[in-house]
Amino acid sequence: MFHIYCPYCEEHREEEEFHAKGQAHIARPADPEACSDEQWGDYLFFRDNPRGIHHELWVHAVGCRKFFNITRNTVSYEILETYKMGERPRFTAEHPEGKPAETVAAEKVADEADMVERQEGVKA
Amino acid sequence: MSQSSNQPNRLGEGGRIDRARTLSFTFNGKRYQGHAGDILASALLANGVDIVNRSFKYSRPRGIVAAGAEEPNALVQLGSTEAAQVPNVRATQQALFEGLTAQSTNGWPNVQRDVMSLVGKLGGRFMPPGFYYKTFMAPASMWMTYEKYIRKGAGLGRSPMERDPDSYDHLNQHCDLLVIGAGPAGLAAALTAARGGARVILCDEQEEMGGSLLDSRELLDHQPAARWAEQVVAELAGRDNVTLLARTTANGYHDHHFVTLHERRTEHLGETAPTVNGYRPARSRMHRVRAGQVVLATGAHERPLVYAGNDVPGNLVAGAVSTYIRRFGVVPGEKLVLSVSNDHAYRAALDWDEAGREVVAIVDARLAPDGDLVEQARARGIRIIEGAAVLEAKGSTRVSGARVATIDAEAFTVTGQAETLACDTIASSGGYSPVIHLASHTGARPTWNDEILGFVPSLVKGVHAAGSARGMHDLAKGLADGVAKACEALSALGLSADAITLPQVDAIREGSGCALYQVPHEKPTLRAPKQFVDLQNDVTSAAIELATREGFESIEHVKRYTAMGFGTDQGKLGNINGMAIAARCLGKSIPEVGTTVFRPNYTPVTFGAIVGRHCRELFDPERYTALHQWHVENGAEFEEVGQWKRPWYFPKTVNGKQESLDEAVARECLAVREKVGILDASTLGKIDIQGPDAREFLGRIYTNKWAKLAPGRARYGLMCKDDGMLMDDGTTSCLAENHFLMTTTTGGAAGVMEWLELWHQTEWPELDVTFTSVTDHWATMTVTGPEARKLLAEITDIDLDRDAFTFMDWREGKVADVPARVFRISFTGELAYEINVQANYAMHVWKTLFAHGEKYGLTPYGTETMHVLRAEKGFIIAGQDTDGSVTPEDLGMQWAVGYDKPNSWVGKRALSRSDTRRADRKQLVGLRPKDPKVVLEEGAQIVFDPDHAIPMPMVGHVTSSYYSPTLGSGFALAVVKGGQSRMGETVYLPMADGKTHAAEIVGTIFVDPKGERQNV
Amino acid sequence: MSDHTATWYNLYDARPHSEVPAESPLAWSYHHSGRPSVSQKSRVVLRERAMAGHLILRGGAIVLDEAVRGVLGFGLPGRPNTLTLDERGERSIQWLSPDEWLLIVPGGEEFALEKRLREALGDAHYAIVNASGGQTLIELTGDKARELLMKSTPYDVHPEAFPVGKGVTTVFAKANLILRRPTEERWELVLRRSFADYLYRWILDAGAEYAIGVEE
């Protein structure tokens, strides 16, 4: 029974309120038709199963119904952080103690620019 | 001290019992008396009951060994009536109450004269470790048969055959600090945190809080330690921020400090909970605690020594002797021999002596012990035999003597000539094992500590062990440790507490103990009389030695091979001795042999407490529609669809006889095809979709096109996962340019809602669209059949003209004066109107339809008829005709796939994978049995060649099959390899009863292939 | 109301304007399980506030807050899991998610309110959904109400963790509901229609030892 901090409700809730939705950051290829069968198969079926730090997609199913990500240690089950969709993890296999602050800041700027571009793309 | 008249081992004074209140109880059919404050074990010992059980494997007589949760032998069956039976209760954890009725768990016909003991005596030689595996496992199919007899012979208690009159429940608790164990460290920790203002829960498994303080010899602030415990408990009880839970065992430590506590609320009052105001409160309660931090003050279990005959009644662990004397005023014998490896256990001899009974000798494995307790024993003239141990207990149903000799523990040899001391009780102590079970549940591996000769817990973040639980057995240090751990825990939470002033401890100086587990015998272990390691599972030192000789080197393998530690006591007394023996045999150290870990639960938990009130009528939610009462009152039989209760069929009583399912369904089907029927379709999932990008979203999530669906129109849609497999289907209506109402299958509603949100939130957050479930807001009534228009026309202001309101249109208007949305959607193939009204008004509309419907033959129908009618039309049910491996193309539904849509909608790319393009994919077809009377079994496997040798290649299976009253024959839908190009071919269905049915592959539409009936 | 609002969204008054018998989601429960009467011994009392108007608001907080303030005279709750009420406590708005709020008003007001909100919101990105038939609201009062909740929900209902003005969607028995605390003495539970009977039976069972009573 995990105790999970929902980044949208801004408090811890019991695991019963959540559904686990598998590995996080599996982006759908932008142009599926351009993918080979193998590439498409990778996207559909292949997932990591690391020992240690893992990023998972969860949804606060009973609650705000928002999807978000969890960085979890699969050995100790410790949850190192939870973060909203569109954000990047601070704790990764490369940075088990957390990324330096300047890296986090730079990533944030890049992500915001990306989001603006996507929205303009829809309107175009 | 004098004796109580009818309880031979009860002292005239002392102990924490109420001698003024006498309670009678029955054990194995015989009546006894005890006192309020007794546990069953102390009352049995007071009455001189030596044998409480027969052992599991060898059927040897067994007596009480310990005084707490670690007790391996004294398992009893409680209950004076069938309904009140409770198996495997530890007599050491059961408070005595008036009228308590208990029996031995093992032993038939009785513990004194047990038929199985013959087998045990003979069988000892023939029952080596792995005996059950070696003897009974082949052939594997026979194990169930063997097991039945082995169990009957061995006995493990039995469950009641009648309904339990008691209730059970759960309580969800939250706290800053959970303190487990109310001994010195736990009380100090709880008091510190409580005074600091934190939310504290303190639980303890015993009848009374205080732990070792209740039978301690030490003084705190110059008064008995128990007095201090009472004062602390009283202060804690008076605080709002503290929840005190006595008789509450912390049984499981789960993720992120979620701990399950099992509170025995009325077990000390009677065998069923006494009624209060006509209500029986919960007998047991599971507290589901989410703690910020946890202090484990679980204390330590004393390890007995392993010597020959150590299972004969009259062998106890030393600390239990002190507990029985000091807490219960019971001396469990006349003449004591004490065999120890440490100072602390000397208390047993001092207490025994003070009770006025004879201490024959203290046999100490150490040379020249010199602590305070040793000196006290010497001063009283008690004989102390140094460098020696009890090699063997004599006696069969009660200890009659102890063979004692000097030993060399390190060389594992007997060095002196054995002397036999006459006695009736042998108490032993090989040291103290911290109770690491709960820490172990968190996944942290315990580590061996040579200084305390025991495993100490490793701790994950947020867990703190205090006092004896981490090997700190000294009282003053333990108290201070409790305070320190509470302060640490609170500071980790950002709270603070001041250290409390601790009572002054009149210290007792103790010398250090020596390592002794198995006592050597003159004969080698394999030939010596049995030395028991695990009393509950009858595992001996010889069995462990044999296991190591047979090549089992890891302690986990030794445990599984010998079954050591697999009893209901999880080997609390024996595991470490077993590991030490394995280490000796393998020539390794204990930590090299491995650590031992534990799983929840710490002690057995009654199923009732696990289930709580989630049972019987409240086992699972039952979801009802707004029309449920009408269905019940009109005799519906119900079917479970997910958690919904849907009317399955409405049997009528004809000539005093109720229709069968088949009869009712035939009548309902014909009513729809010939007149008019009505279905409660409220359970269908309904999702309100709004936003400028709603249409774009639908086009991406559905396989078919949505760009041109006009307001006022509805369309059927297929939804696939990105692997191209169908996940759900339903109609979606355009309510306005930016506003749609999606319907889903009943069972798929929640999943589809989450699916839409998943794609919107993770892949297409730039789309401006929202989804809101309105499943419960609308009630849906399907009126269908040739007379549907005439009936509806009587109570609506909507223009029902066939050209004004065409198939797949929806209109707004009033039905029975209630605002309604009416959809011309058909799942039966007949003219149909789906009437949606706000659910609070549904009953009125439904009843009005019936008031007008009688003249048209309006017939309510249920899910079974719905299934037959839709299958006759070849309409699939997602989840019945599909199973996550079926594409729209496999279903022959290319007409609902927008191959030329501009976007790569969910599932599109997968339809061109090589696997989905295979010609031999299983495809949906119709089956017509050659014999029209046959209704094929759903799930039946299909073969092309019925004469093929077994195993036959299976080429598909039946997904839906019914008898059609319209066709007058059975018919089915099925998936068959390459089925769509096999029309007219014959397939075969070999059944379990040896019959083989033949069927012809046909199209999926059996009735009205052109779809004319729904378009009238 | 601008013309295109009507073309863009389907506005729909689901409430009849003539006298039509209506049944709350608990109608079957009262009929089938009864209503234990309230007595001196009752330490928990249940009362249904049936037939209220329930609207779901979706959209950005700033835009919705302005519209709601203009129409209702009080604004959206600013923090997650909180609740605002009008002065008489008859109308409330509860945070459900960063872009979703539940508005509960006296029965009959909901359609007019929806229209006024849509007028006020104009071309903004938002959605309003009427959910009045899909849920009902019950109140629990009494000194054992909190303990009854502890038997039922894993959410922490201690006053420190659940102060007045809080509201959450959470697990209750094996179903879900909205739990809120508008005043010191009163808990409110918003039940989904189809689960209402299960939850009612659960509450009666859990409340039996407190002699729970149900007000008529």
XYZ file of N, CA, C and O in Angstrom, chain B residues 755-826:
288
model
N -9.359 6.063 -20.511
C -8.666 5.998 -21.801
C -8.690 7.360 -22.494
O -7.675 7.836 -22.994
N -9.844 7.996 -22.492
C -9.958 9.316 -23.121
C -9.048 10.309 -22.406
O -8.319 11.082 -23.032
N -9.083 10.266 -21.076
C -8.254 11.187 -20.301
C -6.771 10.911 -20.541
O -5.966 11.831 -20.624
N -6.414 9.637 -20.640
C -5.013 9.275 -20.876
C -4.496 9.933 -22.151
O -3.446 10.573 -22.161
N -5.253 9.786 -23.239
C -4.794 10.347 -24.512
C -4.806 11.866 -24.478
O -3.901 12.514 -24.996
N -5.840 12.412 -23.846
C -5.908 13.866 -23.803
C -4.781 14.444 -22.952
O -4.117 15.405 -23.343
N -4.550 13.832 -21.781
C -3.572 14.421 -20.861
C -2.128 14.137 -21.237
O -1.242 14.926 -20.939
N -1.888 12.973 -21.890
C -0.488 12.632 -22.131
C -0.040 12.884 -23.566
O 1.112 13.216 -23.801
N -0.931 12.715 -24.546
C -0.486 12.852 -25.934
C -0.988 14.131 -26.601
O -0.293 14.714 -27.410
N -2.206 14.512 -26.275
C -2.791 15.656 -26.990
C -3.311 16.714 -26.025
O -4.481 17.136 -26.106
N -2.470 17.193 -25.096
C -2.955 18.182 -24.126
C -3.350 19.492 -24.805
O -4.066 20.299 -24.227
N -2.886 19.686 -26.052
C -3.208 20.938 -26.738
C -4.652 20.967 -27.239
O -5.152 22.023 -27.611
N -5.344 19.830 -27.239
C -6.742 19.837 -27.701
C -7.641 20.388 -26.592
O -7.548 19.985 -25.441
N -8.534 21.287 -26.979
C -9.441 21.904 -26.011
C -10.724 21.077 -25.957
O -11.619 21.240 -26.796
N -10.768 20.179 -25.017
C -11.912 19.266 -24.905
C -11.989 18.756 -23.467
O -10.960 18.637 -22.795
N -13.207 18.528 -22.964
C -13.368 17.980 -21.611
C -14.313 16.786 -21.662
O -15.195 16.709 -22.521
N -14.103 15.880 -20.721
C -14.927 14.671 -20.630
C -15.544 14.614 -19.241
O -14.832 14.770 -18.243
N -16.823 14.386 -19.160
C -17.485 14.281 -17.864
C -18.450 13.098 -17.905
O -19.260 12.991 -18.825
N -18.340 12.229 -16.912
C -19.238 11.065 -16.883
C -20.649 11.501 -16.516
O -20.855 12.210 -15.530
N -21.614 11.104 -17.318
C -23.013 11.390 -16.982
C -23.823 10.093 -16.949
O -25.040 10.104 -17.079
N -23.101 8.985 -16.750
C -23.759 7.682 -16.718
C -24.925 7.666 -15.722
O -26.012 7.183 -16.029
N -24.674 8.194 -14.533
C -25.692 8.103 -13.485
C -26.760 9.187 -13.595
O -27.818 9.087 -13.001
N -26.449 10.235 -14.354
C -27.385 11.359 -14.470
C -28.591 10.991 -15.325
O -29.714 11.389 -15.050
N -28.341 10.208 -16.362
C -29.401 9.833 -17.293
C -29.886 8.419 -17.028
O -29.087 7.528 -16.808
N -31.197 8.232 -17.105
C -31.742 6.873 -17.181
C -32.138 6.646 -18.633
O -32.620 7.562 -19.297
N -31.873 5.442 -19.120
C -32.117 5.141 -20.530
C -33.097 3.979 -20.660
O -32.877 2.924 -20.063
N -34.163 4.210 -21.420
C -35.184 3.180 -21.641
C -35.287 2.930 -23.125
O -35.544 3.865 -23.891
N -35.057 1.694 -23.530
C -35.142 1.367 -24.948
C -36.522 0.789 -25.240
O -36.888 -0.255 -24.701
N -37.289 1.496 -26.087
C -38.598 0.982 -26.504
C -38.416 0.501 -27.933
O -38.053 1.281 -28.815
N -38.614 -0.792 -28.157
C -38.264 -1.348 -29.467
C -39.259 -2.409 -29.925
O -39.776 -3.169 -29.113
N -39.510 -2.404 -31.224
C -40.459 -3.344 -31.818
C -41.356 -2.606 -32.791
O -41.375 -1.366 -32.825
N -42.086 -3.345 -33.599
C -42.915 -2.705 -34.630
C -43.906 -1.684 -34.069
O -44.252 -0.723 -34.747
N -44.357 -1.874 -32.826
C -45.362 -0.964 -32.266
C -44.741 0.195 -31.488
O -45.436 0.975 -30.847
N -43.423 0.313 -31.519
C -42.749 1.295 -30.676
C -43.197 2.725 -30.981
O -43.416 3.538 -30.084
N -43.347 3.032 -32.272
C -43.701 4.407 -32.640
C -45.076 4.768 -32.115
O -45.279 5.851 -31.550
N -46.019 3.852 -32.290
C -47.393 4.131 -31.855
C -47.438 4.354 -30.348
O -48.101 5.274 -29.855
N -46.713 3.515 -29.625
C -46.711 3.658 -28.169
C -46.102 5.001 -27.761
O -46.712 5.769 -27.013
N -44.940 5.294 -28.298
C -44.263 6.514 -27.879
C -45.061 7.760 -28.274
O -45.113 8.749 -27.535
N -45.706 7.690 -29.418
C -46.477 8.840 -29.912
C -47.545 9.257 -28.910
O -47.894 10.431 -28.826
N -48.045 8.324 -28.138
C -49.097 8.650 -27.190
C -48.618 9.566 -26.071
O -49.423 10.256 -25.459
N -47.324 9.564 -25.772
C -46.881 10.326 -24.586
C -45.750 11.307 -24.890
O -45.081 11.781 -23.979
N -45.533 11.605 -26.172
C -44.453 12.571 -26.455
C -44.918 13.665 -27.402
O -45.866 13.464 -28.188
N -44.252 14.810 -27.312
C -44.543 15.892 -28.257
C -43.534 15.901 -29.409
O -43.549 16.784 -30.246
N -42.649 14.906 -29.436
C -41.661 14.837 -30.524
C -42.345 14.291 -31.772
O -43.151 13.358 -31.691
N -42.016 14.887 -32.912
C -42.551 14.410 -34.187
C -41.846 13.103 -34.552
O -40.644 13.085 -34.819
N -42.574 12.016 -34.512
C -41.972 10.695 -34.739
C -42.095 10.244 -36.196
O -41.752 9.100 -36.515
N -42.566 11.118 -37.030
C -42.715 10.761 -38.443
C -41.407 10.174 -38.977
O -40.323 10.699 -38.705
N -41.519 9.090 -39.776
C -40.305 8.365 -40.176
C -39.354 9.233 -40.990
O -38.158 8.982 -41.022
N -39.899 10.259 -41.640
C -39.015 11.128 -42.404
C -38.495 12.301 -41.585
O -37.450 12.872 -41.891
N -39.254 12.650 -40.545
C -38.818 13.765 -39.700
C -37.792 13.293 -38.664
O -36.936 14.058 -38.227
N -37.893 12.053 -38.261
C -37.043 11.504 -37.185
C -36.550 10.152 -37.699
O -37.180 9.132 -37.473
N -35.437 10.212 -38.438
C -34.988 9.001 -39.134
C -34.034 8.189 -38.272
O -33.587 8.638 -37.210
N -33.739 6.999 -38.758
C -32.801 6.109 -38.085
C -31.466 6.837 -37.886
O -30.970 7.492 -38.788
N -30.905 6.723 -36.662
C -29.661 7.384 -36.234
C -29.817 8.903 -36.077
O -28.822 9.631 -36.076
N -31.048 9.363 -35.881
C -31.301 10.739 -35.454
C -31.513 10.742 -33.950
O -31.855 9.716 -33.352
N -31.348 11.910 -33.336
C -31.847 12.068 -31.976
C -32.627 13.367 -31.900
O -32.393 14.298 -32.665
N -33.635 13.410 -31.040
C -34.499 14.578 -30.907
C -34.724 14.889 -29.432
O -34.636 14.011 -28.585
N -35.022 16.146 -29.179
C -35.319 16.605 -27.834
C -36.811 16.837 -27.723
O -37.426 17.301 -28.671
N -37.395 16.566 -26.583
C -38.817 16.845 -26.413
C -39.261 16.329 -25.074
O -38.431 16.038 -24.196
N -40.557 16.226 -24.874
C -41.055 15.729 -23.615
C -41.588 14.323 -23.806
O -42.259 14.029 -24.791
N -41.288 13.467 -22.855
C -41.889 12.138 -22.818
C -42.532 12.021 -21.445
O -41.836 12.201 -20.429
N -43.847 11.798 -21.417
C -44.592 11.760 -20.150
C -44.311 13.031 -19.346
O -44.041 12.957 -18.141
N -44.323 14.155 -20.009
C -44.127 15.475 -19.399
C -42.705 15.716 -18.899
O -42.432 16.750 -18.297
N -41.817 14.787 -19.113
C -40.452 14.951 -18.629
C -39.546 15.282 -19.822
O -39.602 14.601 -20.843
N -38.714 16.319 -19.694
C -37.785 16.626 -20.785
C -36.913 15.402 -21.089
O -36.387 14.771 -20.163
N -36.807 15.088 -22.367
C -36.093 13.860 -22.737
C -35.281 14.097 -23.998
O -35.588 14.972 -24.810
N -34.218 13.293 -24.115
C -33.537 13.163 -25.391
C -33.840 11.760 -25.874
O -33.652 10.789 -25.141
N -34.348 11.667 -27.116
C -34.723 10.366 -27.654
C -33.820 10.068 -28.850
O -33.662 10.913 -29.730
N -33.188 8.891 -28.821
C -32.244 8.490 -29.865
C -32.839 7.335 -30.664
O -33.282 6.342 -30.091
N -32.823 7.461 -32.005
C -33.282 6.325 -32.821
C -32.085 5.448 -33.132
O -31.479 5.519 -34.201
N -31.749 4.655 -32.141
C -30.606 3.747 -32.246
C -31.161 2.359 -31.982
O -32.021 2.206 -31.111
N -30.724 1.363 -32.726
C -31.310 0.041 -32.515
C -30.247 -1.017 -32.283
O -29.310 -1.153 -33.067
